[in-house]
Amino acid sequence: MLKTAVIIFFLFLIPPLLLRFRPRWVAAFNLKVTNRLTAPFATWLPGFGVITHVGRKSARPLRTPVNVFPTPDGFLIALTYGPNSQWVQNVLAAGTAELETRRTKYHLTAPQVVHDPTRHRFPLVVRIALRIIGATDFLQVSSSRMK
């Protein structure tokens, strides 16, 4: 029984710690595996969404699952891998993107990176999760609903 409890404890502890201390390794794994598995569900699960942006070099449309939180005039998107992620740089360079969340599509504009180590804009449970993974940067965007 104790052995099972220890195994379960480490299964829940290791992924957030890997994300915090080995973000590039986890990012590469997520790009190849996790993003492909979660993308179909991310468009309707609360707190998740899929952002569609254009590659700076390839000029191709790309889709990236993200953690997204509504604000009065748009959204805050958690930058779990930091502001230097390729998708963030693509959105900043283009100045626009599209977001699908909760089965609704939005046109995003005016992206800017916001550093907020207090995470005060989020509910307590989300704040704790963001703190565990070390997320202190967010992409703040304005939005308008697409038809």
PDB file of C-alpha atoms in Angstrom, residues 42-93:
ATOM      1  CA  ALA A  42      -8.316  21.779 -26.001  1.00  0.00           C
ATOM      2  CA  THR A  43     -10.935  23.618 -28.048  1.00  0.00           C
ATOM      3  CA  TRP A  44     -13.742  22.720 -25.638  1.00  0.00           C
ATOM      4  CA  LEU A  45     -12.120  22.103 -22.226  1.00  0.00           C
ATOM      5  CA  PRO A  46     -12.294  25.005 -19.719  1.00  0.00           C
ATOM      6  CA  GLY A  47      -8.947  26.757 -19.275  1.00  0.00           C
ATOM      7  CA  PHE A  48      -7.602  25.471 -22.586  1.00  0.00           C
ATOM      8  CA  GLY A  49      -7.668  26.624 -26.165  1.00  0.00           C
ATOM      9  CA  VAL A  50      -5.898  26.292 -29.491  1.00  0.00           C
ATOM     10  CA  ILE A  51      -4.184  29.345 -30.901  1.00  0.00           C
ATOM     11  CA  THR A  52      -3.740  29.548 -34.675  1.00  0.00           C
ATOM     12  CA  HIS A  53      -0.825  31.690 -35.810  1.00  0.00           C
ATOM     13  CA  VAL A  54       1.368  32.093 -38.883  1.00  0.00           C
ATOM     14  CA  GLY A  55       4.993  30.928 -38.832  1.00  0.00           C
ATOM     15  CA  ARG A  56       7.493  33.750 -39.253  1.00  0.00           C
ATOM     16  CA  LYS A  57       9.770  31.761 -41.540  1.00  0.00           C
ATOM     17  CA  SER A  58       7.447  29.156 -43.062  1.00  0.00           C
ATOM     18  CA  ALA A  59       4.407  31.455 -43.473  1.00  0.00           C
ATOM     19  CA  ARG A  60       2.298  28.365 -42.733  1.00  0.00           C
ATOM     20  CA  PRO A  61      -0.658  28.377 -40.358  1.00  0.00           C
ATOM     21  CA  LEU A  62       0.268  26.609 -37.109  1.00  0.00           C
ATOM     22  CA  ARG A  63      -1.921  25.451 -34.216  1.00  0.00           C
ATOM     23  CA  THR A  64      -0.718  25.354 -30.608  1.00  0.00           C
ATOM     24  CA  PRO A  65      -2.690  24.201 -27.544  1.00  0.00           C
ATOM     25  CA  VAL A  66      -2.476  26.779 -24.726  1.00  0.00           C
ATOM     26  CA  ASN A  67      -3.746  27.517 -21.221  1.00  0.00           C
ATOM     27  CA  VAL A  68      -6.070  30.486 -21.635  1.00  0.00           C
ATOM     28  CA  PHE A  69      -7.942  32.643 -19.136  1.00  0.00           C
ATOM     29  CA  PRO A  70     -10.582  35.277 -19.976  1.00  0.00           C
ATOM     30  CA  THR A  71     -10.166  38.923 -18.964  1.00  0.00           C
ATOM     31  CA  PRO A  72     -12.698  41.769 -19.375  1.00  0.00           C
ATOM     32  CA  ASP A  73     -11.239  42.829 -22.750  1.00  0.00           C
ATOM     33  CA  GLY A  74      -9.564  39.664 -24.010  1.00  0.00           C
ATOM     34  CA  PHE A  75      -7.480  36.811 -22.683  1.00  0.00           C
ATOM     35  CA  LEU A  76      -4.336  35.994 -20.723  1.00  0.00           C
ATOM     36  CA  ILE A  77      -2.419  33.039 -22.090  1.00  0.00           C
ATOM     37  CA  ALA A  78       0.055  31.316 -19.777  1.00  0.00           C
ATOM     38  CA  LEU A  79       3.542  31.154 -21.288  1.00  0.00           C
ATOM     39  CA  THR A  80       4.499  27.869 -19.663  1.00  0.00           C
ATOM     40  CA  TYR A  81       7.734  27.726 -21.700  1.00  0.00           C
ATOM     41  CA  GLY A  82       8.500  31.419 -21.435  1.00  0.00           C
ATOM     42  CA  PRO A  83       8.193  34.389 -23.793  1.00  0.00           C
ATOM     43  CA  ASN A  84      10.838  33.073 -26.205  1.00  0.00           C
ATOM     44  CA  SER A  85       8.701  30.170 -27.440  1.00  0.00           C
ATOM     45  CA  GLN A  86       8.338  30.102 -31.212  1.00  0.00           C
ATOM     46  CA  TRP A  87       4.559  30.441 -31.172  1.00  0.00           C
ATOM     47  CA  VAL A  88       4.783  33.516 -28.915  1.00  0.00           C
ATOM     48  CA  GLN A  89       7.339  35.115 -31.221  1.00  0.00           C
ATOM     49  CA  ASN A  90       5.076  34.345 -34.208  1.00  0.00           C
ATOM     50  CA  VAL A  91       2.073  36.029 -32.574  1.00  0.00           C
ATOM     51  CA  LEU A  92       4.117  39.062 -31.496  1.00  0.00           C
ATOM     52  CA  ALA A  93       5.602  39.451 -34.975  1.00  0.00           C
TER      53      ALA A  93
END
